[in-house]
Amino acid sequence: MAGLERSAKMASDDWFRRKTWSEEDEAEFFTRLKRSRGQFHKAQYLRIQATYLEDEYPEIALRLIAMVIEEYPEPFELPQAFLQKAHCLIALGRTEDAILSFRKVFEHEEANSSSNTQGYLDFSTFVVVRERRELYAEVKQILHKHSDRLMFPVDHYRWNSALAIISEDDGDLAGAGAFAARALDAAKQENSGFRYHPKVGLVKKQDKRIRRQLLKLAKAEQFAAHKSDPRGG
């Protein structure tokens, strides 16, 4: 009976969505991978499996992603593969290598416009949370370049919050306040605007330091606007 259950499991898609990685898991995965057809499917199975492991087993996930990049470099999969590589490197404390991997995301998105990722938002969050000011100009350019990708409230929150922080650093307090206000408005949204998925893409978690900074910037801009309005005096 146990054997039948095991066979049924292995016949499903669970074989490349494992949340554990024992010696048996690894052997079974690579046996199935070897039997799968074509570079595209091998790259996809490796990348999907890596997503299930990157939080708990970032080193293993990184090894699987390396196989996508080096052995099965399917153009459509490469932008997401490099993004997952960046996440794994961050988890392992290899931040400088992660920056290089983020840049590879954008390079491969340029080469394959049909494969877009959340890399532009992930990179901006990575940079502003760590206050990597030397990268602010690069992030600003990337965010503006991909503004047409914004879809969910969480996208608008991340985009505007990063630009609020960067604008403040640039000395543009009015712009910083406006971006901060829009970020905070996005964080309040309780409906995504999508009829069948109203709760998808909402802001569920905010960095406490960033939120305090956004509140400060939005309040300062509101005060400045009130002070400059003749009717407010």
mmCIF file of C-alpha atoms in Angstrom:
data_model
loop_
_atom_site.group_PDB
_atom_site.id
_atom_site.type_symbol
_atom_site.label_atom_id
_atom_site.label_comp_id
_atom_site.label_asym_id
_atom_site.label_seq_id
_atom_site.Cartn_x
_atom_site.Cartn_y
_atom_site.Cartn_z
ATOM 1 C CA MET A 1 0.000 0.000 0.000
ATOM 2 C CA ALA A 2 2.797 2.381 0.922
ATOM 3 C CA GLY A 3 4.495 1.599 -2.375
ATOM 4 C CA LEU A 4 1.339 2.437 -4.315
ATOM 5 C CA GLU A 5 0.992 5.737 -2.467
ATOM 6 C CA ARG A 6 4.624 6.527 -3.209
ATOM 7 C CA SER A 7 4.134 5.733 -6.892
ATOM 8 C CA ALA A 8 1.034 7.901 -7.046
ATOM 9 C CA LYS A 9 2.946 10.766 -5.494
ATOM 10 C CA MET A 10 5.832 10.389 -7.906
ATOM 11 C CA ALA A 11 3.413 10.293 -10.851
ATOM 12 C CA SER A 12 2.178 13.761 -9.917
ATOM 13 C CA ASP A 13 3.919 17.107 -10.176
ATOM 14 C CA ASP A 14 5.095 16.755 -6.575
ATOM 15 C CA TRP A 15 8.431 15.404 -7.744
ATOM 16 C CA PHE A 16 9.679 18.920 -8.596
ATOM 17 C CA ARG A 17 7.863 20.655 -5.726
ATOM 18 C CA ARG A 18 9.600 19.004 -2.783
ATOM 19 C CA LYS A 19 9.848 20.906 0.490
ATOM 20 C CA THR A 20 12.463 18.533 1.898
ATOM 21 C CA TRP A 21 15.782 17.437 0.400
ATOM 22 C CA SER A 22 16.960 14.127 1.811
ATOM 23 C CA GLU A 23 19.330 11.848 -0.087
ATOM 24 C CA GLU A 24 16.259 9.962 -1.288
ATOM 25 C CA ASP A 25 14.555 13.188 -2.399
ATOM 26 C CA GLU A 26 17.639 14.221 -4.336
ATOM 27 C CA ALA A 27 18.055 10.846 -6.032
ATOM 28 C CA GLU A 28 14.390 10.668 -7.036
ATOM 29 C CA PHE A 29 14.382 14.238 -8.313
ATOM 30 C CA PHE A 30 17.389 13.778 -10.567
ATOM 31 C CA THR A 31 16.080 10.435 -11.837
ATOM 32 C CA ARG A 32 12.876 12.139 -12.961
ATOM 33 C CA LEU A 33 14.765 15.137 -14.298
ATOM 34 C CA LYS A 34 16.934 12.882 -16.443
ATOM 35 C CA ARG A 35 13.814 11.336 -17.984
ATOM 36 C CA SER A 36 12.167 14.688 -18.718
ATOM 37 C CA ARG A 37 12.276 15.936 -22.282
ATOM 38 C CA GLY A 38 14.038 18.973 -23.621
ATOM 39 C CA GLN A 39 16.053 21.849 -22.206
ATOM 40 C CA PHE A 40 12.976 23.992 -21.559
ATOM 41 C CA HIS A 41 11.306 21.463 -19.257
ATOM 42 C CA LYS A 42 14.523 20.571 -17.447
ATOM 43 C CA ALA A 43 15.215 24.263 -16.778
ATOM 44 C CA GLN A 44 11.661 24.826 -15.590
ATOM 45 C CA TYR A 45 11.634 21.816 -13.245
ATOM 46 C CA LEU A 46 14.964 22.813 -11.707
ATOM 47 C CA ARG A 47 13.879 26.411 -11.204
ATOM 48 C CA ILE A 48 10.495 25.484 -9.707
ATOM 49 C CA GLN A 49 12.120 23.008 -7.341
ATOM 50 C CA ALA A 50 14.553 25.715 -6.250
ATOM 51 C CA THR A 51 11.655 27.993 -5.263
ATOM 52 C CA TYR A 52 10.455 25.380 -2.776
ATOM 53 C CA LEU A 53 13.900 25.076 -1.204
ATOM 54 C CA GLU A 54 15.356 28.585 -1.215
ATOM 55 C CA ASP A 55 13.991 29.622 2.206
ATOM 56 C CA GLU A 56 15.095 26.541 4.157
ATOM 57 C CA TYR A 57 17.885 25.248 1.929
ATOM 58 C CA PRO A 58 19.367 28.229 0.059
ATOM 59 C CA GLU A 59 22.643 26.445 -0.733
ATOM 60 C CA ILE A 60 20.802 23.551 -2.391
ATOM 61 C CA ALA A 61 18.495 25.945 -4.237
ATOM 62 C CA LEU A 62 21.558 27.846 -5.445
ATOM 63 C CA ARG A 63 23.031 24.627 -6.816
ATOM 64 C CA LEU A 64 19.832 23.846 -8.737
ATOM 65 C CA ILE A 65 19.700 27.371 -10.134
ATOM 66 C CA ALA A 66 23.336 27.050 -11.209
ATOM 67 C CA MET A 67 22.310 24.023 -13.263
ATOM 68 C CA VAL A 68 19.629 26.077 -15.016
ATOM 69 C CA ILE A 69 22.117 28.809 -15.863
ATOM 70 C CA GLU A 70 25.063 26.612 -16.821
ATOM 71 C CA GLU A 71 23.529 23.415 -18.229
ATOM 72 C CA TYR A 72 20.035 24.361 -19.434
ATOM 73 C CA PRO A 73 20.163 28.115 -20.184
ATOM 74 C CA GLU A 74 16.639 28.433 -21.526
ATOM 75 C CA PRO A 75 16.211 32.161 -22.403
ATOM 76 C CA PHE A 76 12.676 32.397 -21.001
ATOM 77 C CA GLU A 77 13.745 30.943 -17.645
ATOM 78 C CA LEU A 78 16.982 32.900 -17.175
ATOM 79 C CA PRO A 79 15.570 36.198 -15.795
ATOM 80 C CA GLN A 80 13.669 34.386 -13.040
ATOM 81 C CA ALA A 81 16.595 32.029 -12.449
ATOM 82 C CA PHE A 82 18.962 34.936 -11.809
ATOM 83 C CA LEU A 83 16.369 36.553 -9.531
ATOM 84 C CA GLN A 84 16.114 33.378 -7.480
ATOM 85 C CA LYS A 85 19.900 33.227 -7.418
ATOM 86 C CA ALA A 86 19.957 36.757 -5.963
ATOM 87 C CA HIS A 87 17.499 35.725 -3.234
ATOM 88 C CA CYS A 88 19.620 32.702 -2.326
ATOM 89 C CA LEU A 89 22.784 34.795 -2.209
ATOM 90 C CA ILE A 90 21.086 37.319 0.083
ATOM 91 C CA ALA A 91 20.011 34.493 2.399
ATOM 92 C CA LEU A 92 23.626 33.317 2.503
ATOM 93 C CA GLY A 93 24.917 36.817 3.276
ATOM 94 C CA ARG A 94 26.618 37.230 -0.102
ATOM 95 C CA THR A 95 25.178 40.670 -0.815
ATOM 96 C CA GLU A 96 27.743 41.837 -3.369
ATOM 97 C CA ASP A 97 27.220 38.691 -5.426
ATOM 98 C CA ALA A 98 23.464 39.247 -5.108
ATOM 99 C CA ILE A 99 23.818 42.705 -6.678
ATOM 100 C CA LEU A 100 25.596 41.182 -9.666
ATOM 101 C CA SER A 101 22.831 38.609 -9.987
ATOM 102 C CA PHE A 102 20.137 41.311 -9.913
ATOM 103 C CA ARG A 103 21.918 43.036 -12.783
ATOM 104 C CA LYS A 104 21.881 39.762 -14.706
ATOM 105 C CA VAL A 105 18.096 39.706 -14.265
ATOM 106 C CA PHE A 106 17.768 43.031 -16.069
ATOM 107 C CA GLU A 107 20.270 41.993 -18.737
ATOM 108 C CA HIS A 108 18.276 38.876 -19.604
ATOM 109 C CA GLU A 109 14.943 40.696 -19.433
ATOM 110 C CA GLU A 110 16.307 43.048 -22.080
ATOM 111 C CA ALA A 111 17.239 40.056 -24.221
ATOM 112 C CA ASN A 112 13.861 38.363 -23.741
ATOM 113 C CA SER A 113 11.067 40.904 -23.324
ATOM 114 C CA SER A 114 8.435 38.176 -22.876
ATOM 115 C CA SER A 115 9.962 37.124 -19.550
ATOM 116 C CA ASN A 116 9.428 39.826 -16.923
ATOM 117 C CA THR A 117 10.078 39.424 -13.207
ATOM 118 C CA GLN A 118 9.670 41.294 -9.942
ATOM 119 C CA GLY A 119 13.395 41.965 -10.024
ATOM 120 C CA TYR A 120 13.011 45.729 -10.397
ATOM 121 C CA LEU A 121 11.029 45.847 -7.138
ATOM 122 C CA ASP A 122 13.099 43.244 -5.287
ATOM 123 C CA PHE A 123 16.317 45.074 -6.148
ATOM 124 C CA SER A 124 14.912 48.442 -5.053
ATOM 125 C CA THR A 125 13.726 46.998 -1.732
ATOM 126 C CA PHE A 126 17.087 45.299 -1.205
ATOM 127 C CA VAL A 127 18.917 48.591 -1.798
ATOM 128 C CA VAL A 128 16.783 50.989 0.267
ATOM 129 C CA VAL A 129 16.380 48.646 3.239
ATOM 130 C CA ARG A 130 20.171 48.330 3.415
ATOM 131 C CA GLU A 131 20.654 52.043 2.690
ATOM 132 C CA ARG A 132 23.049 51.376 -0.180
ATOM 133 C CA ARG A 133 23.110 55.008 -1.282
ATOM 134 C CA GLU A 134 25.724 54.415 -3.962
ATOM 135 C CA LEU A 135 23.083 52.359 -5.801
ATOM 136 C CA TYR A 136 20.195 54.833 -5.479
ATOM 137 C CA ALA A 137 20.690 56.394 -8.916
ATOM 138 C CA GLU A 138 20.746 52.960 -10.543
ATOM 139 C CA VAL A 139 17.582 51.915 -8.715
ATOM 140 C CA LYS A 140 15.803 55.144 -9.616
ATOM 141 C CA GLN A 141 16.495 54.591 -13.304
ATOM 142 C CA ILE A 142 15.312 50.970 -13.160
ATOM 143 C CA LEU A 143 12.093 51.856 -11.324
ATOM 144 C CA HIS A 144 11.125 54.560 -13.789
ATOM 145 C CA LYS A 145 11.981 52.296 -16.710
ATOM 146 C CA HIS A 146 9.564 49.617 -15.506
ATOM 147 C CA SER A 147 6.751 51.767 -14.098
ATOM 148 C CA ASP A 148 4.355 50.275 -16.658
ATOM 149 C CA ARG A 149 4.606 46.887 -14.910
ATOM 150 C CA LEU A 150 2.900 48.066 -11.718
ATOM 151 C CA MET A 151 -0.241 46.033 -11.137
ATOM 152 C CA PHE A 152 -1.095 45.250 -7.509
ATOM 153 C CA PRO A 153 -1.226 47.526 -4.446
ATOM 154 C CA VAL A 154 1.970 45.916 -3.134
ATOM 155 C CA ASP A 155 3.736 46.810 -6.397
ATOM 156 C CA HIS A 156 2.694 50.451 -6.043
ATOM 157 C CA TYR A 157 3.727 50.419 -2.385
ATOM 158 C CA ARG A 158 7.213 49.090 -3.098
ATOM 159 C CA TRP A 159 7.757 51.338 -6.132
ATOM 160 C CA ASN A 160 6.655 54.537 -4.369
ATOM 161 C CA SER A 161 8.340 53.768 -1.048
ATOM 162 C CA ALA A 162 11.713 53.214 -2.733
ATOM 163 C CA LEU A 163 11.393 56.433 -4.722
ATOM 164 C CA ALA A 164 10.356 58.306 -1.569
ATOM 165 C CA ILE A 165 13.556 57.247 0.202
ATOM 166 C CA ILE A 166 15.709 57.996 -2.835
ATOM 167 C CA SER A 167 14.067 61.391 -3.442
ATOM 168 C CA GLU A 168 14.710 62.396 0.161
ATOM 169 C CA ASP A 169 18.355 61.431 -0.248
ATOM 170 C CA ASP A 170 18.461 63.570 -3.418
ATOM 171 C CA GLY A 171 17.119 66.549 -1.443
ATOM 172 C CA ASP A 172 13.762 66.512 -3.248
ATOM 173 C CA LEU A 173 11.552 66.662 -0.163
ATOM 174 C CA ALA A 174 8.397 67.578 -2.080
ATOM 175 C CA GLY A 175 8.822 64.587 -4.375
ATOM 176 C CA ALA A 176 9.694 62.358 -1.429
ATOM 177 C CA GLY A 177 6.526 63.391 0.380
ATOM 178 C CA ALA A 178 4.356 62.738 -2.666
ATOM 179 C CA PHE A 179 5.855 59.286 -3.222
ATOM 180 C CA ALA A 180 5.512 58.510 0.496
ATOM 181 C CA ALA A 181 1.832 59.480 0.521
ATOM 182 C CA ARG A 182 1.138 57.245 -2.476
ATOM 183 C CA ALA A 183 3.009 54.360 -0.849
ATOM 184 C CA LEU A 184 0.982 54.706 2.348
ATOM 185 C CA ASP A 185 -2.259 54.871 0.360
ATOM 186 C CA ALA A 186 -1.311 51.645 -1.421
ATOM 187 C CA ALA A 187 -0.599 49.988 1.941
ATOM 188 C CA LYS A 188 -4.154 50.791 3.081
ATOM 189 C CA GLN A 189 -5.818 49.068 0.141
ATOM 190 C CA GLU A 190 -8.013 46.130 1.143
ATOM 191 C CA ASN A 191 -9.026 45.095 -2.365
ATOM 192 C CA SER A 192 -6.662 44.440 -5.258
ATOM 193 C CA GLY A 193 -9.233 45.558 -7.815
ATOM 194 C CA PHE A 194 -9.265 42.127 -9.433
ATOM 195 C CA ARG A 195 -12.770 40.701 -9.346
ATOM 196 C CA TYR A 196 -11.878 37.068 -8.754
ATOM 197 C CA HIS A 197 -8.760 37.696 -6.673
ATOM 198 C CA PRO A 198 -9.586 40.678 -4.439
ATOM 199 C CA LYS A 199 -7.013 39.771 -1.768
ATOM 200 C CA VAL A 200 -4.094 39.010 -4.070
ATOM 201 C CA GLY A 201 -1.241 41.513 -4.132
ATOM 202 C CA LEU A 202 -2.158 43.451 -0.993
ATOM 203 C CA VAL A 203 0.493 44.886 1.327
ATOM 204 C CA LYS A 204 0.812 42.418 4.184
ATOM 205 C CA LYS A 205 4.165 43.361 5.684
ATOM 206 C CA GLN A 206 6.135 46.591 5.935
ATOM 207 C CA ASP A 207 9.650 47.257 7.125
ATOM 208 C CA LYS A 208 9.159 49.232 10.355
ATOM 209 C CA ARG A 209 11.976 51.684 9.696
ATOM 210 C CA ILE A 210 10.797 52.361 6.154
ATOM 211 C CA ARG A 211 7.216 52.881 7.342
ATOM 212 C CA ARG A 212 8.328 55.424 9.958
ATOM 213 C CA GLN A 213 10.287 57.263 7.295
ATOM 214 C CA LEU A 214 7.317 57.275 4.913
ATOM 215 C CA LEU A 215 5.024 58.662 7.614
ATOM 216 C CA LYS A 216 7.539 61.396 8.403
ATOM 217 C CA LEU A 217 7.953 62.374 4.750
ATOM 218 C CA ALA A 218 4.233 62.351 4.008
ATOM 219 C CA LYS A 219 3.492 64.446 7.093
ATOM 220 C CA ALA A 220 6.200 66.988 6.231
ATOM 221 C CA GLU A 221 4.858 67.360 2.694
ATOM 222 C CA GLN A 222 1.298 67.744 3.972
ATOM 223 C CA PHE A 223 2.436 70.455 6.387
ATOM 224 C CA ALA A 224 4.389 72.266 3.655
ATOM 225 C CA ALA A 225 1.407 72.159 1.295
ATOM 226 C CA HIS A 226 -0.901 73.489 4.007
ATOM 227 C CA LYS A 227 1.536 76.274 4.880
ATOM 228 C CA SER A 228 1.891 77.388 1.255
ATOM 229 C CA ASP A 229 -1.878 77.431 0.699
ATOM 230 C CA PRO A 230 -3.221 80.957 1.377
ATOM 231 C CA ARG A 231 -6.425 79.437 2.678
ATOM 232 C CA GLY A 232 -4.491 77.372 5.226
ATOM 233 C CA GLY A 233 -2.987 80.258 7.085
#
